[in-house]
JSON list of C-alpha atoms in Angstrom, two decimals:
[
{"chain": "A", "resi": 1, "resn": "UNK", "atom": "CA", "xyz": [-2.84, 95.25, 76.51]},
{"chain": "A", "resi": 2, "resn": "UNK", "atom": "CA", "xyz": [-2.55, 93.35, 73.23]},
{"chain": "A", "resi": 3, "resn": "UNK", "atom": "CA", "xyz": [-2.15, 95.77, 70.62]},
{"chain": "A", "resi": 4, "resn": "UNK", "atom": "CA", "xyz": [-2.27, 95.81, 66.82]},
{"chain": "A", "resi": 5, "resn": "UNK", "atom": "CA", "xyz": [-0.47, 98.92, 65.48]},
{"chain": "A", "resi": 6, "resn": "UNK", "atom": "CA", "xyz": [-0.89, 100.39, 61.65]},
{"chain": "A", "resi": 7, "resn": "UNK", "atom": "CA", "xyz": [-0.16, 104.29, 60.08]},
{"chain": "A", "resi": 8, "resn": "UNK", "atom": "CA", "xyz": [-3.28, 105.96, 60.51]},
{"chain": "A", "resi": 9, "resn": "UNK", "atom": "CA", "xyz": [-2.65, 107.92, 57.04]},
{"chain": "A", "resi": 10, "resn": "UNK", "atom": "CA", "xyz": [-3.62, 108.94, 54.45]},
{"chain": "A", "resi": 11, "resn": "UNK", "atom": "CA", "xyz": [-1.54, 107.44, 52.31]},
{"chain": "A", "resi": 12, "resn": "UNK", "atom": "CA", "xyz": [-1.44, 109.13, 48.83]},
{"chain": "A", "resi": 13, "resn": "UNK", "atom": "CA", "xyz": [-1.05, 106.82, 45.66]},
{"chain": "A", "resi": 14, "resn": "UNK", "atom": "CA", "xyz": [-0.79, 107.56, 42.64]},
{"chain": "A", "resi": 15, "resn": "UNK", "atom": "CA", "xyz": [-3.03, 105.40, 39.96]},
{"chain": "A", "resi": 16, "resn": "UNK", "atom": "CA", "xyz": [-1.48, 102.20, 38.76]},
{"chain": "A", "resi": 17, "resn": "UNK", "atom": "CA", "xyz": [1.13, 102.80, 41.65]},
{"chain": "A", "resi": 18, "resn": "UNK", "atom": "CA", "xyz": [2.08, 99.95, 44.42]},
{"chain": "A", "resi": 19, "resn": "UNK", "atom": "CA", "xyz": [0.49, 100.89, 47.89]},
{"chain": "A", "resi": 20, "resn": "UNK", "atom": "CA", "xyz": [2.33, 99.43, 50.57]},
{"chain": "A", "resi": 21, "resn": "UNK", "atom": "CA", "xyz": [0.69, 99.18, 54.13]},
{"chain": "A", "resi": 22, "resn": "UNK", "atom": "CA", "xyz": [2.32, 98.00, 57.47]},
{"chain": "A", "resi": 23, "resn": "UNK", "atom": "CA", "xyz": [0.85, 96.51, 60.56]},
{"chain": "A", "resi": 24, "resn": "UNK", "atom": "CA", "xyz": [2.79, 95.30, 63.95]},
{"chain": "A", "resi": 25, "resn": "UNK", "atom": "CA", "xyz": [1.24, 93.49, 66.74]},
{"chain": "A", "resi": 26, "resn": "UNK", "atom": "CA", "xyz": [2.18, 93.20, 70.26]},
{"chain": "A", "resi": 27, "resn": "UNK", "atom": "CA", "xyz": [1.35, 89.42, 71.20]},
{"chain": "A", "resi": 28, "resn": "UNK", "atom": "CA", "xyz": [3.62, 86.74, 70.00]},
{"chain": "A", "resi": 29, "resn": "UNK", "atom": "CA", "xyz": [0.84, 83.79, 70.38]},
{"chain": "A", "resi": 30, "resn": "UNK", "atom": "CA", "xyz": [-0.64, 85.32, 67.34]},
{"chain": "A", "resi": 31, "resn": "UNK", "atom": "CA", "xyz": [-1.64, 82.65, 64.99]},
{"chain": "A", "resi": 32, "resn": "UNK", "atom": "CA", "xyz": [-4.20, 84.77, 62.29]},
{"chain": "A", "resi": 33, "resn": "UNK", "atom": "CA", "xyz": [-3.87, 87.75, 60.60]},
{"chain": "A", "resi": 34, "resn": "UNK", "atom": "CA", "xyz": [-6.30, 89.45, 58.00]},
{"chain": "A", "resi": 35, "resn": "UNK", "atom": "CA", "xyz": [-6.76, 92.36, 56.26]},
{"chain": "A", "resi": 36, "resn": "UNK", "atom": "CA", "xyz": [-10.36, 94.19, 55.80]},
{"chain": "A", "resi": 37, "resn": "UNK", "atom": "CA", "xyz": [-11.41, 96.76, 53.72]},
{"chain": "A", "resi": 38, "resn": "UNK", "atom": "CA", "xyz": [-13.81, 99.51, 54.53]},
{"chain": "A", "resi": 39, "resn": "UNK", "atom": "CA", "xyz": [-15.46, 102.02, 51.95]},
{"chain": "A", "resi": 40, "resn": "UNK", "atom": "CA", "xyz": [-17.10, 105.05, 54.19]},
{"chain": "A", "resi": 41, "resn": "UNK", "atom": "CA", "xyz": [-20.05, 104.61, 55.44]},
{"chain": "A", "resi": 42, "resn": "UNK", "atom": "CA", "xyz": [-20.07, 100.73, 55.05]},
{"chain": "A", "resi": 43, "resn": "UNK", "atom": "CA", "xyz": [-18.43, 97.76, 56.78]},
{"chain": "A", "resi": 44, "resn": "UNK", "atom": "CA", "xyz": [-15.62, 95.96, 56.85]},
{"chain": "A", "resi": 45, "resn": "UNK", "atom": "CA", "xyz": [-15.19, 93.81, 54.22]},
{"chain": "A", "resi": 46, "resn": "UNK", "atom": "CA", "xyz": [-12.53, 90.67, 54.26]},
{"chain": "A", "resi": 47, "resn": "UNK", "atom": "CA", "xyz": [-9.90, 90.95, 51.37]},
{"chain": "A", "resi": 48, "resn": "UNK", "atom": "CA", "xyz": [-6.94, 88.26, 52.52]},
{"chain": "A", "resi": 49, "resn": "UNK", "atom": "CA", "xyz": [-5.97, 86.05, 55.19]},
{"chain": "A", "resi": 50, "resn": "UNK", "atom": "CA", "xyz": [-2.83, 84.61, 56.23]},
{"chain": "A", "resi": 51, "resn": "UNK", "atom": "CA", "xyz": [-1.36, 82.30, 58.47]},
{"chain": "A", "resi": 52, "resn": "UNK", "atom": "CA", "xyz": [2.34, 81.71, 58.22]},
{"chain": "A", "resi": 53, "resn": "UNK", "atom": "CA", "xyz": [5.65, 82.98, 57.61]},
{"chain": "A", "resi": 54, "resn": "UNK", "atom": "CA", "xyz": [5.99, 84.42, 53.88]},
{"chain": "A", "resi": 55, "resn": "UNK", "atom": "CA", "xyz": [4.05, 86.02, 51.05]},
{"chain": "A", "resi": 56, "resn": "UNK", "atom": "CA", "xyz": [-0.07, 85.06, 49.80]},
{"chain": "A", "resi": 57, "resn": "UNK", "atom": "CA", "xyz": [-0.97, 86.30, 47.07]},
{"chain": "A", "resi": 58, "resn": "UNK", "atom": "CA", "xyz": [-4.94, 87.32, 45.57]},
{"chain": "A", "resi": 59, "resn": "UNK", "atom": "CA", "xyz": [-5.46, 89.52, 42.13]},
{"chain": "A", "resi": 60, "resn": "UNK", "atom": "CA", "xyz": [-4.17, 92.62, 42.90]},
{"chain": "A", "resi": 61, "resn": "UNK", "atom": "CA", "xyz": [-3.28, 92.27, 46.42]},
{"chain": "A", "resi": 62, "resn": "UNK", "atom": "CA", "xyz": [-0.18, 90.68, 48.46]},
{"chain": "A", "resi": 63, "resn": "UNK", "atom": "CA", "xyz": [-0.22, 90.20, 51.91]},
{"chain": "A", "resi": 64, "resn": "UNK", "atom": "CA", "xyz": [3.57, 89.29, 53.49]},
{"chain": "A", "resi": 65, "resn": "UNK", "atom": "CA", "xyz": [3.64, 88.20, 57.21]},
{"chain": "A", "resi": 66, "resn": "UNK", "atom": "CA", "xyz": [6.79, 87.71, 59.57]},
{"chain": "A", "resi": 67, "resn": "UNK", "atom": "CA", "xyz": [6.10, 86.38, 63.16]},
{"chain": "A", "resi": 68, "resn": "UNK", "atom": "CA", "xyz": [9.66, 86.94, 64.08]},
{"chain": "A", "resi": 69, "resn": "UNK", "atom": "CA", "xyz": [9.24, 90.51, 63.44]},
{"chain": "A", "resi": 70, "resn": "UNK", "atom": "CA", "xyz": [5.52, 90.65, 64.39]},
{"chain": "A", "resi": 71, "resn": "UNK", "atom": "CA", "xyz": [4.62, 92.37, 61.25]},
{"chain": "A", "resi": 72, "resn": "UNK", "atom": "CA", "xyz": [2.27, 91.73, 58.51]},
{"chain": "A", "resi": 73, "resn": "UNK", "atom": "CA", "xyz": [1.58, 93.98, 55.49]},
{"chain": "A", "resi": 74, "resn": "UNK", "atom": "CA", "xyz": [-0.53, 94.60, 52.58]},
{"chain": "A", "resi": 75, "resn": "UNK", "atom": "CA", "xyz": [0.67, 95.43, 49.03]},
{"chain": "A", "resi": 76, "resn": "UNK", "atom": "CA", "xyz": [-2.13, 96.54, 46.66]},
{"chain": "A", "resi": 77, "resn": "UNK", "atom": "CA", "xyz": [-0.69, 96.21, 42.95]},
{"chain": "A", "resi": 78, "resn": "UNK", "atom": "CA", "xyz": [-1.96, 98.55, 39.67]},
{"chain": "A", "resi": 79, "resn": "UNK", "atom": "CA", "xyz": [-3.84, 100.55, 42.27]},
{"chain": "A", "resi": 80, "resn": "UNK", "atom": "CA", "xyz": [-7.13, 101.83, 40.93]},
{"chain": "A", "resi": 81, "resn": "UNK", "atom": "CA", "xyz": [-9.42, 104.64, 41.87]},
{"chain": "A", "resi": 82, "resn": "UNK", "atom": "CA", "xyz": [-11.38, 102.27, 43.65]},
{"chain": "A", "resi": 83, "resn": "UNK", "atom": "CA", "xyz": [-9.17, 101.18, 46.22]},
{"chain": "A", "resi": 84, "resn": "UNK", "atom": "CA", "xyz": [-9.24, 103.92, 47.91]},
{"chain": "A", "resi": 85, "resn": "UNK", "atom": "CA", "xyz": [-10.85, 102.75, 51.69]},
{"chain": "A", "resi": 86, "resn": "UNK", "atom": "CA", "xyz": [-9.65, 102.41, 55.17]},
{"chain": "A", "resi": 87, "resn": "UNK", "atom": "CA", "xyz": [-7.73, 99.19, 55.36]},
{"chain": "A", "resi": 88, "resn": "UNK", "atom": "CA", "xyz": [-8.06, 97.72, 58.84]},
{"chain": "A", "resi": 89, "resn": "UNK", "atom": "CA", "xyz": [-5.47, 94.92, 60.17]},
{"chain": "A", "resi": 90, "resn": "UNK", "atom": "CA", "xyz": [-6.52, 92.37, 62.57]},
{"chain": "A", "resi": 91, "resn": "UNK", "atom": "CA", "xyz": [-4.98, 89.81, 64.21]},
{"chain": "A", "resi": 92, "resn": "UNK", "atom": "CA", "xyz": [-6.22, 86.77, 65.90]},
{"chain": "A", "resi": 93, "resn": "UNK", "atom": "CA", "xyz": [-4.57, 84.83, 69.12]},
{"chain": "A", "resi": 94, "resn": "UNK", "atom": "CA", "xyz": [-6.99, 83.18, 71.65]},
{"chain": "A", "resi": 95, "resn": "UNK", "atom": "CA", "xyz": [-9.21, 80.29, 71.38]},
{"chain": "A", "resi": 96, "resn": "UNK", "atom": "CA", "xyz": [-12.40, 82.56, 71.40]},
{"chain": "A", "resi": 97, "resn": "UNK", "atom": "CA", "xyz": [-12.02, 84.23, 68.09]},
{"chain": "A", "resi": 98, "resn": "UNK", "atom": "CA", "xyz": [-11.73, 87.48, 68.63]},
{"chain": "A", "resi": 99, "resn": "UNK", "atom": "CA", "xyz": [-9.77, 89.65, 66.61]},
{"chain": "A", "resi": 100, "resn": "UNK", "atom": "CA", "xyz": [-7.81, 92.44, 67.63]},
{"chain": "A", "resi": 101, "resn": "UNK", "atom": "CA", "xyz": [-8.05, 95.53, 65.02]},
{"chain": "A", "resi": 102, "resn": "UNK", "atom": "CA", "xyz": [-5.51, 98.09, 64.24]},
{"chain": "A", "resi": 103, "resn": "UNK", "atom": "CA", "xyz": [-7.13, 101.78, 63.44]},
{"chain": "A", "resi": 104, "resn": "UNK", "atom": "CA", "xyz": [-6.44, 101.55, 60.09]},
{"chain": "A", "resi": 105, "resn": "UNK", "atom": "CA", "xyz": [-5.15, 103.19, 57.43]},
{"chain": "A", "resi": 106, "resn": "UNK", "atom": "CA", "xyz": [-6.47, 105.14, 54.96]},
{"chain": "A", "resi": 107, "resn": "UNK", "atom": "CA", "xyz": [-5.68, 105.00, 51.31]},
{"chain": "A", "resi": 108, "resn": "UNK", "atom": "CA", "xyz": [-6.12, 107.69, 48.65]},
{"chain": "A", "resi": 109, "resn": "UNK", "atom": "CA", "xyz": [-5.43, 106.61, 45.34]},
{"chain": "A", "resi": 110, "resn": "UNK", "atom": "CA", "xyz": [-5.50, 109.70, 43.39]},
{"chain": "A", "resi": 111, "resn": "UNK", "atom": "CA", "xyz": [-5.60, 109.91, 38.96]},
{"chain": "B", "resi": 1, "resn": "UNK", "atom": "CA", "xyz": [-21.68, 83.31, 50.72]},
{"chain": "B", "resi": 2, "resn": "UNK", "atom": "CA", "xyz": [-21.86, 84.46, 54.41]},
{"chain": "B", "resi": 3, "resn": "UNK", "atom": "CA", "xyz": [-24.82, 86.44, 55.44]},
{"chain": "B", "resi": 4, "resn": "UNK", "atom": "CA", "xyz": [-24.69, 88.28, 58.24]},
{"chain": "B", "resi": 5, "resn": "UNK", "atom": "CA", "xyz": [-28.01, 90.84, 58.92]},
{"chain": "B", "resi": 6, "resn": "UNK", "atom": "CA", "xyz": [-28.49, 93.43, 60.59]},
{"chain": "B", "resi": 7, "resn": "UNK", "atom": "CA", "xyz": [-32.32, 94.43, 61.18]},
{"chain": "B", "resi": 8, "resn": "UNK", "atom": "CA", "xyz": [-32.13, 97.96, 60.48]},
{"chain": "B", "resi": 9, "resn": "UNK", "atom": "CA", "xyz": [-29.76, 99.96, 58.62]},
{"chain": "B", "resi": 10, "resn": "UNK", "atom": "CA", "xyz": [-30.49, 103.38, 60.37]},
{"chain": "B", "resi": 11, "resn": "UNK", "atom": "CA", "xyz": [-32.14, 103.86, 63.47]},
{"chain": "B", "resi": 12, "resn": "UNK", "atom": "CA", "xyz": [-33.17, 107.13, 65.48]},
{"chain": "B", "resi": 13, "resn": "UNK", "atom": "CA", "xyz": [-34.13, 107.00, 69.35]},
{"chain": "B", "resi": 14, "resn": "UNK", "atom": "CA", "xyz": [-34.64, 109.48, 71.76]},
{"chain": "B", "resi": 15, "resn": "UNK", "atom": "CA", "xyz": [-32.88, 109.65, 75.39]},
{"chain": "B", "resi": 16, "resn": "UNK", "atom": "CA", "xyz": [-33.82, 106.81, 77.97]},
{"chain": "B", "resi": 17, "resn": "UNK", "atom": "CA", "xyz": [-35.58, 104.58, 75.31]},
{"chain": "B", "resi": 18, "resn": "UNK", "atom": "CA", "xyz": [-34.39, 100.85, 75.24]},
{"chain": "B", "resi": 19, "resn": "UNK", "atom": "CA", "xyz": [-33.31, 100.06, 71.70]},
{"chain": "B", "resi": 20, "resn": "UNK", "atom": "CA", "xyz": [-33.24, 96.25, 70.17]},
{"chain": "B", "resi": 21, "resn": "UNK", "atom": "CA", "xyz": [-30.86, 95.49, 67.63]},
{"chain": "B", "resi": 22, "resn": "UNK", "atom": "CA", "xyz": [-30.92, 92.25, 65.90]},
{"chain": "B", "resi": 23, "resn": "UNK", "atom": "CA", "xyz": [-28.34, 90.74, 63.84]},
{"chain": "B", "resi": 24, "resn": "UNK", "atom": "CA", "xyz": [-28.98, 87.06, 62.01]},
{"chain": "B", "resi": 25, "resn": "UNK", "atom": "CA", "xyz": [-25.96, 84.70, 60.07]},
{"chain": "B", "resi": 26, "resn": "UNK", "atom": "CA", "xyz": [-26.85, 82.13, 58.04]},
{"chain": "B", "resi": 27, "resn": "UNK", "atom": "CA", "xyz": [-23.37, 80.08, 58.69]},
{"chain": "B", "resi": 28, "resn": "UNK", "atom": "CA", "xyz": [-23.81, 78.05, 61.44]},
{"chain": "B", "resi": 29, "resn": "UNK", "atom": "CA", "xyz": [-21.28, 80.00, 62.83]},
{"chain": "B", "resi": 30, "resn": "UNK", "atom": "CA", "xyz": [-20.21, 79.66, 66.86]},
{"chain": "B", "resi": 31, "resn": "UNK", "atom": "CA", "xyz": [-18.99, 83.21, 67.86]},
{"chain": "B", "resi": 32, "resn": "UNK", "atom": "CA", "xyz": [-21.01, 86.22, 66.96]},
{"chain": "B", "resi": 33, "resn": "UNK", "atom": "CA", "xyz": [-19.89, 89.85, 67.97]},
{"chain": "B", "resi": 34, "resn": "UNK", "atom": "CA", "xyz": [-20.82, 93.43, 68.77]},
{"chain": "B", "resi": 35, "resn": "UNK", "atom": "CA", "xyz": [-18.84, 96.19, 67.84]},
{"chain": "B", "resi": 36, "resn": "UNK", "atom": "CA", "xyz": [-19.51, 99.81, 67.78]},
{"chain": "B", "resi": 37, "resn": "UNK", "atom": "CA", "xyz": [-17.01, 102.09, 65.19]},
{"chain": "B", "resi": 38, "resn": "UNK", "atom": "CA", "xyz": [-16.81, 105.87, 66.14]},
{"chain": "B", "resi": 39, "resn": "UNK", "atom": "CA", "xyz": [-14.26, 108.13, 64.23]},
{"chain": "B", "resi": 40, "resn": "UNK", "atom": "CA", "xyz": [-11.24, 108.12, 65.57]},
{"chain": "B", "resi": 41, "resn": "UNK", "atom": "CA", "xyz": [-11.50, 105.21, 67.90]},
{"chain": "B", "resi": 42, "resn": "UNK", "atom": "CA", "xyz": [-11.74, 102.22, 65.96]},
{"chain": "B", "resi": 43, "resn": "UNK", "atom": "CA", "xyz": [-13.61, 99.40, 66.02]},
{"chain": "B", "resi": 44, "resn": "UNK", "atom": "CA", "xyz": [-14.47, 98.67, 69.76]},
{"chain": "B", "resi": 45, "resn": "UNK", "atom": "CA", "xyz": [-15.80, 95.26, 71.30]},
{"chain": "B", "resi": 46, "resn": "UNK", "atom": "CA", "xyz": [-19.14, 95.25, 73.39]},
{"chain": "B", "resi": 47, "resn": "UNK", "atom": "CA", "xyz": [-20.12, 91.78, 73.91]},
{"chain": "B", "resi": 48, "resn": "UNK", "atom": "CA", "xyz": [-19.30, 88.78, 72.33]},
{"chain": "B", "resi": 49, "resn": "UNK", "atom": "CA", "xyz": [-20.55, 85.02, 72.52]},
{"chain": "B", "resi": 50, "resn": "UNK", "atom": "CA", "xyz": [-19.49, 81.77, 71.81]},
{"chain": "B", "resi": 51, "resn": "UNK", "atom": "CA", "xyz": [-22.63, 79.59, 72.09]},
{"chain": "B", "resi": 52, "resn": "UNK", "atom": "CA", "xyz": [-25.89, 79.85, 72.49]},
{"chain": "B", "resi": 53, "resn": "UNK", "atom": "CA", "xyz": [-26.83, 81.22, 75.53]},
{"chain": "B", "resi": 54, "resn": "UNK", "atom": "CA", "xyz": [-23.09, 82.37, 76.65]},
{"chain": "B", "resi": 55, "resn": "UNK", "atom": "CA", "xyz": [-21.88, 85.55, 76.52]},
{"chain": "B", "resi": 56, "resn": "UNK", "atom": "CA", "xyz": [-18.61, 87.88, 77.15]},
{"chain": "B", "resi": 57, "resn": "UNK", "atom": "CA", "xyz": [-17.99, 90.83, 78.00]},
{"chain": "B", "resi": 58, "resn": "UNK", "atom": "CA", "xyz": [-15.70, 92.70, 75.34]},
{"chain": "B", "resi": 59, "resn": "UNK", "atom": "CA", "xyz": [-13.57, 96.21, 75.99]},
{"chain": "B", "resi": 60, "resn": "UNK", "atom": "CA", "xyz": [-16.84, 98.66, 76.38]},
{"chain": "B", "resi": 61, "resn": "UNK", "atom": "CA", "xyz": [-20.10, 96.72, 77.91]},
{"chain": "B", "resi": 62, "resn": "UNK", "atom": "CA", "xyz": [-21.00, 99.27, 80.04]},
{"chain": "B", "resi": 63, "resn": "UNK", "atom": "CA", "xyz": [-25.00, 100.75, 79.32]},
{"chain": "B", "resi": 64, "resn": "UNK", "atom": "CA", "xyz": [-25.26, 97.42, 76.74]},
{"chain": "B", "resi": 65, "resn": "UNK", "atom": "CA", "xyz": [-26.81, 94.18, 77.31]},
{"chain": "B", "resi": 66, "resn": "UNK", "atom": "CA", "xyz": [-26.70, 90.96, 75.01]},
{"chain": "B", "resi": 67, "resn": "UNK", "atom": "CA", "xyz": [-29.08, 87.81, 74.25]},
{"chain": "B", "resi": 68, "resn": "UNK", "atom": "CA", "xyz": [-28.10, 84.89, 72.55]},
{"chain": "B", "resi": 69, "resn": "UNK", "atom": "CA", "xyz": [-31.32, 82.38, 72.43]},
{"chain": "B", "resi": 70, "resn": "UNK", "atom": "CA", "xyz": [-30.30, 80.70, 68.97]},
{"chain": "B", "resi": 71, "resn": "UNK", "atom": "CA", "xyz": [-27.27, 79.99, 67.79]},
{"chain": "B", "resi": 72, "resn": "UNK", "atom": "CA", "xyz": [-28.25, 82.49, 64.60]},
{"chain": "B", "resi": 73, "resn": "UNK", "atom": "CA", "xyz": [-29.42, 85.38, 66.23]},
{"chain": "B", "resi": 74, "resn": "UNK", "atom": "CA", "xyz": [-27.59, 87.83, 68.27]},
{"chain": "B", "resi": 75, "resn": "UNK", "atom": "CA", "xyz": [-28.83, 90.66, 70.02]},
{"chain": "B", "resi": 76, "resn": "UNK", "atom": "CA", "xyz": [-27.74, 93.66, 71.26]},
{"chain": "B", "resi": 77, "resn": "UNK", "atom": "CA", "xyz": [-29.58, 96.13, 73.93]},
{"chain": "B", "resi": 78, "resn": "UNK", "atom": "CA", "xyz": [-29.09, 99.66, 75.33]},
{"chain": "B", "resi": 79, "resn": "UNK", "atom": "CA", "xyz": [-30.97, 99.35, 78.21]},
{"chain": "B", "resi": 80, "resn": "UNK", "atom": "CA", "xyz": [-31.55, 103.01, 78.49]},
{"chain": "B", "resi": 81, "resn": "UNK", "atom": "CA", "xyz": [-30.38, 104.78, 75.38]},
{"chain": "B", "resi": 82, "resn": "UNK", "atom": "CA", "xyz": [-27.73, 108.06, 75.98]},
{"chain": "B", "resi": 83, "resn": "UNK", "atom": "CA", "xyz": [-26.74, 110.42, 73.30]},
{"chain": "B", "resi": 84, "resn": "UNK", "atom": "CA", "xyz": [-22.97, 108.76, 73.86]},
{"chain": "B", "resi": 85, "resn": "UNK", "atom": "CA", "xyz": [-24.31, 105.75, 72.89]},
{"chain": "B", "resi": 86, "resn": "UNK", "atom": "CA", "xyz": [-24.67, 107.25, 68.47]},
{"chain": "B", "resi": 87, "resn": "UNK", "atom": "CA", "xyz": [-22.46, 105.18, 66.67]},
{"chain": "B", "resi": 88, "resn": "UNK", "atom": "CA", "xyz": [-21.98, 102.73, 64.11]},
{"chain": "B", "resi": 89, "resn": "UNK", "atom": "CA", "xyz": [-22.83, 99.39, 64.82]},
{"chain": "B", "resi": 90, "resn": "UNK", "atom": "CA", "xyz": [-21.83, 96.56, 63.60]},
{"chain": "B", "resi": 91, "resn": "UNK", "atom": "CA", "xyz": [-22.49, 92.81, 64.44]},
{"chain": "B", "resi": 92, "resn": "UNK", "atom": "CA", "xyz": [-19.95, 89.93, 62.90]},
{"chain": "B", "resi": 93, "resn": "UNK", "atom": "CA", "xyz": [-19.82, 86.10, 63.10]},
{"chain": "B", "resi": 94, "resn": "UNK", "atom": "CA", "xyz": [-17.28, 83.46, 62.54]},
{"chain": "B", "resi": 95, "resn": "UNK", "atom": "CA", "xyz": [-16.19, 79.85, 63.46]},
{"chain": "B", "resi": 96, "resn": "UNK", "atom": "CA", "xyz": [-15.30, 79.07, 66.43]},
{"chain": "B", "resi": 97, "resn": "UNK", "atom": "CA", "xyz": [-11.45, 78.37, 65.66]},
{"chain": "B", "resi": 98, "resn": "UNK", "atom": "CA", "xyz": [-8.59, 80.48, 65.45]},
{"chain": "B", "resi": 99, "resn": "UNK", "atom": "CA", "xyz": [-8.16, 80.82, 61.62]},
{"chain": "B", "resi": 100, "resn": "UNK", "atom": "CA", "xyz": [-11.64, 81.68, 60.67]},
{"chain": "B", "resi": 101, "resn": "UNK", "atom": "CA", "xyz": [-12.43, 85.45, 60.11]},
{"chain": "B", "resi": 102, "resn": "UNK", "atom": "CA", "xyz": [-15.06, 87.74, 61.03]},
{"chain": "B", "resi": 103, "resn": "UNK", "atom": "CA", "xyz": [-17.33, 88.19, 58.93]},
{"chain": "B", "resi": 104, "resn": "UNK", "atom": "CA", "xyz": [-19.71, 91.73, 59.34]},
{"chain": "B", "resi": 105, "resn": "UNK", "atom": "CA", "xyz": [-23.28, 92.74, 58.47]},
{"chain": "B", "resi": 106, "resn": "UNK", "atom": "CA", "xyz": [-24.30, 95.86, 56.95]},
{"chain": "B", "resi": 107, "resn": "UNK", "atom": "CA", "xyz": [-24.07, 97.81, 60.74]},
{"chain": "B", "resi": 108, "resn": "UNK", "atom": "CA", "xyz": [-26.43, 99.96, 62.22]},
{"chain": "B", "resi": 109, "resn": "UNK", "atom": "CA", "xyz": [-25.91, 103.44, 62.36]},
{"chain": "B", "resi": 110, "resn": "UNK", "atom": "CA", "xyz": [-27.78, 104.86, 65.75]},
{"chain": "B", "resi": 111, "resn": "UNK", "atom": "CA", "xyz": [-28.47, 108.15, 66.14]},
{"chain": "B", "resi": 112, "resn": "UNK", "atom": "CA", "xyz": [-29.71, 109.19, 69.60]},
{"chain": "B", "resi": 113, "resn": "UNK", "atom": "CA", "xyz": [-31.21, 112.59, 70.21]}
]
């Protein structure tokens, strides 16, 4: 069973703090990883992508990713109020597109 | 921007009825998706397709059914609805490669009684 792994949470931050999530995956043939971001209540939302070996950065948020080590993570810089959300890895290997999604973690950025 | 739609945003059905839900992207896209979320267990594949007219099973097809007529439009059906089957669903569509991400609609949240 392929498997994508992440802290279920919460993880407490304070405001203007650096939250730092981690994700592992199980399958080596990965190719695609992503990040989502899920208010309750709503859907996921996509917030980064990334593809190889190394750091991408958007606004506030970082995602690093080391297929050696199978792990990808998520740094959310300055975090705000509104960040808090379930952050959901997932990570894509076979030619039909699906993803495979972690559980995600929650985030609880607190004044 | 994508658009992926989902026909209704809440939906309440009582035991044994067959429920339609329909989900529409505007991207051209290939592969389209059903998932259902529950707490606790994640987001869980029911069907997926690839083309029009092709479908997949994903990890939890049983008591669901899927129609793909046009490449926009995805459906997804619970032949006879149980009160197991109340969730949150949600329907997604991307390219057909392996860098291009999901993208969701709204979801559906079914309620069952």
């Amino acid at each position: 069973q392929k498997e994508v792994e992440q802290n279920s949470g919460p993880l407490s931050v304070p405001e203007g703090a650096i939250a730092s999530l981690n994700c592992t995956y199980s399958d080596r043939g990965s190719q695609s990883f992503f990040w989502y971001r899920q208010y309750s209540g709503k859907s996921p939302e996509l917030i980064m992508s990334i593809y190889s070996n190394g750091d991408q950065e958007d606004g506030r948020f970082t995602a690093q990713l080391n297929k050696a080590s199978q792990y990808v993570s998520l740094l959310i810089r300055d975090s705000q109020p509104s960040d808090s959300a379930t952050y959901l890895c997932a990570v894509k290997g076979d030619s039909w597109g699906k993803l495979q999604f972690g559980a995600g973690t929650q985030v609880v950025v607190t004044p | 921007d994508v658009k992926v739609t989902q026909s209704s945003r809440y939906l309440v059905k009582r035991t044994g009825e067959k429920v339609f839900l329909e989900c529409v992207q505007d991207m051209d896209h290939e592969n389209m998706f059903w998932y259902r979320q529950d707490p606790g267990l994640g987001l869980r594949l029911i069907y997926f397709s690839y083309d029009v007219k092709m479908k997949e099973k994903g990890d939890i097809p049983e008591g669901y059914s899927v129609s793909r007529e046009k490449k926009e439009r995805f459906s997804l059906i619970l032949e006879s609805a149980s009160t197991n089957q109340t969730s949150m669903y949600l329907c997604a569509s991307s390219f057909g490669d392996r860098a291009s991400p999901l993208h969701f609609g709204n979801g559906t949240r079914l309620t069952v009684t």
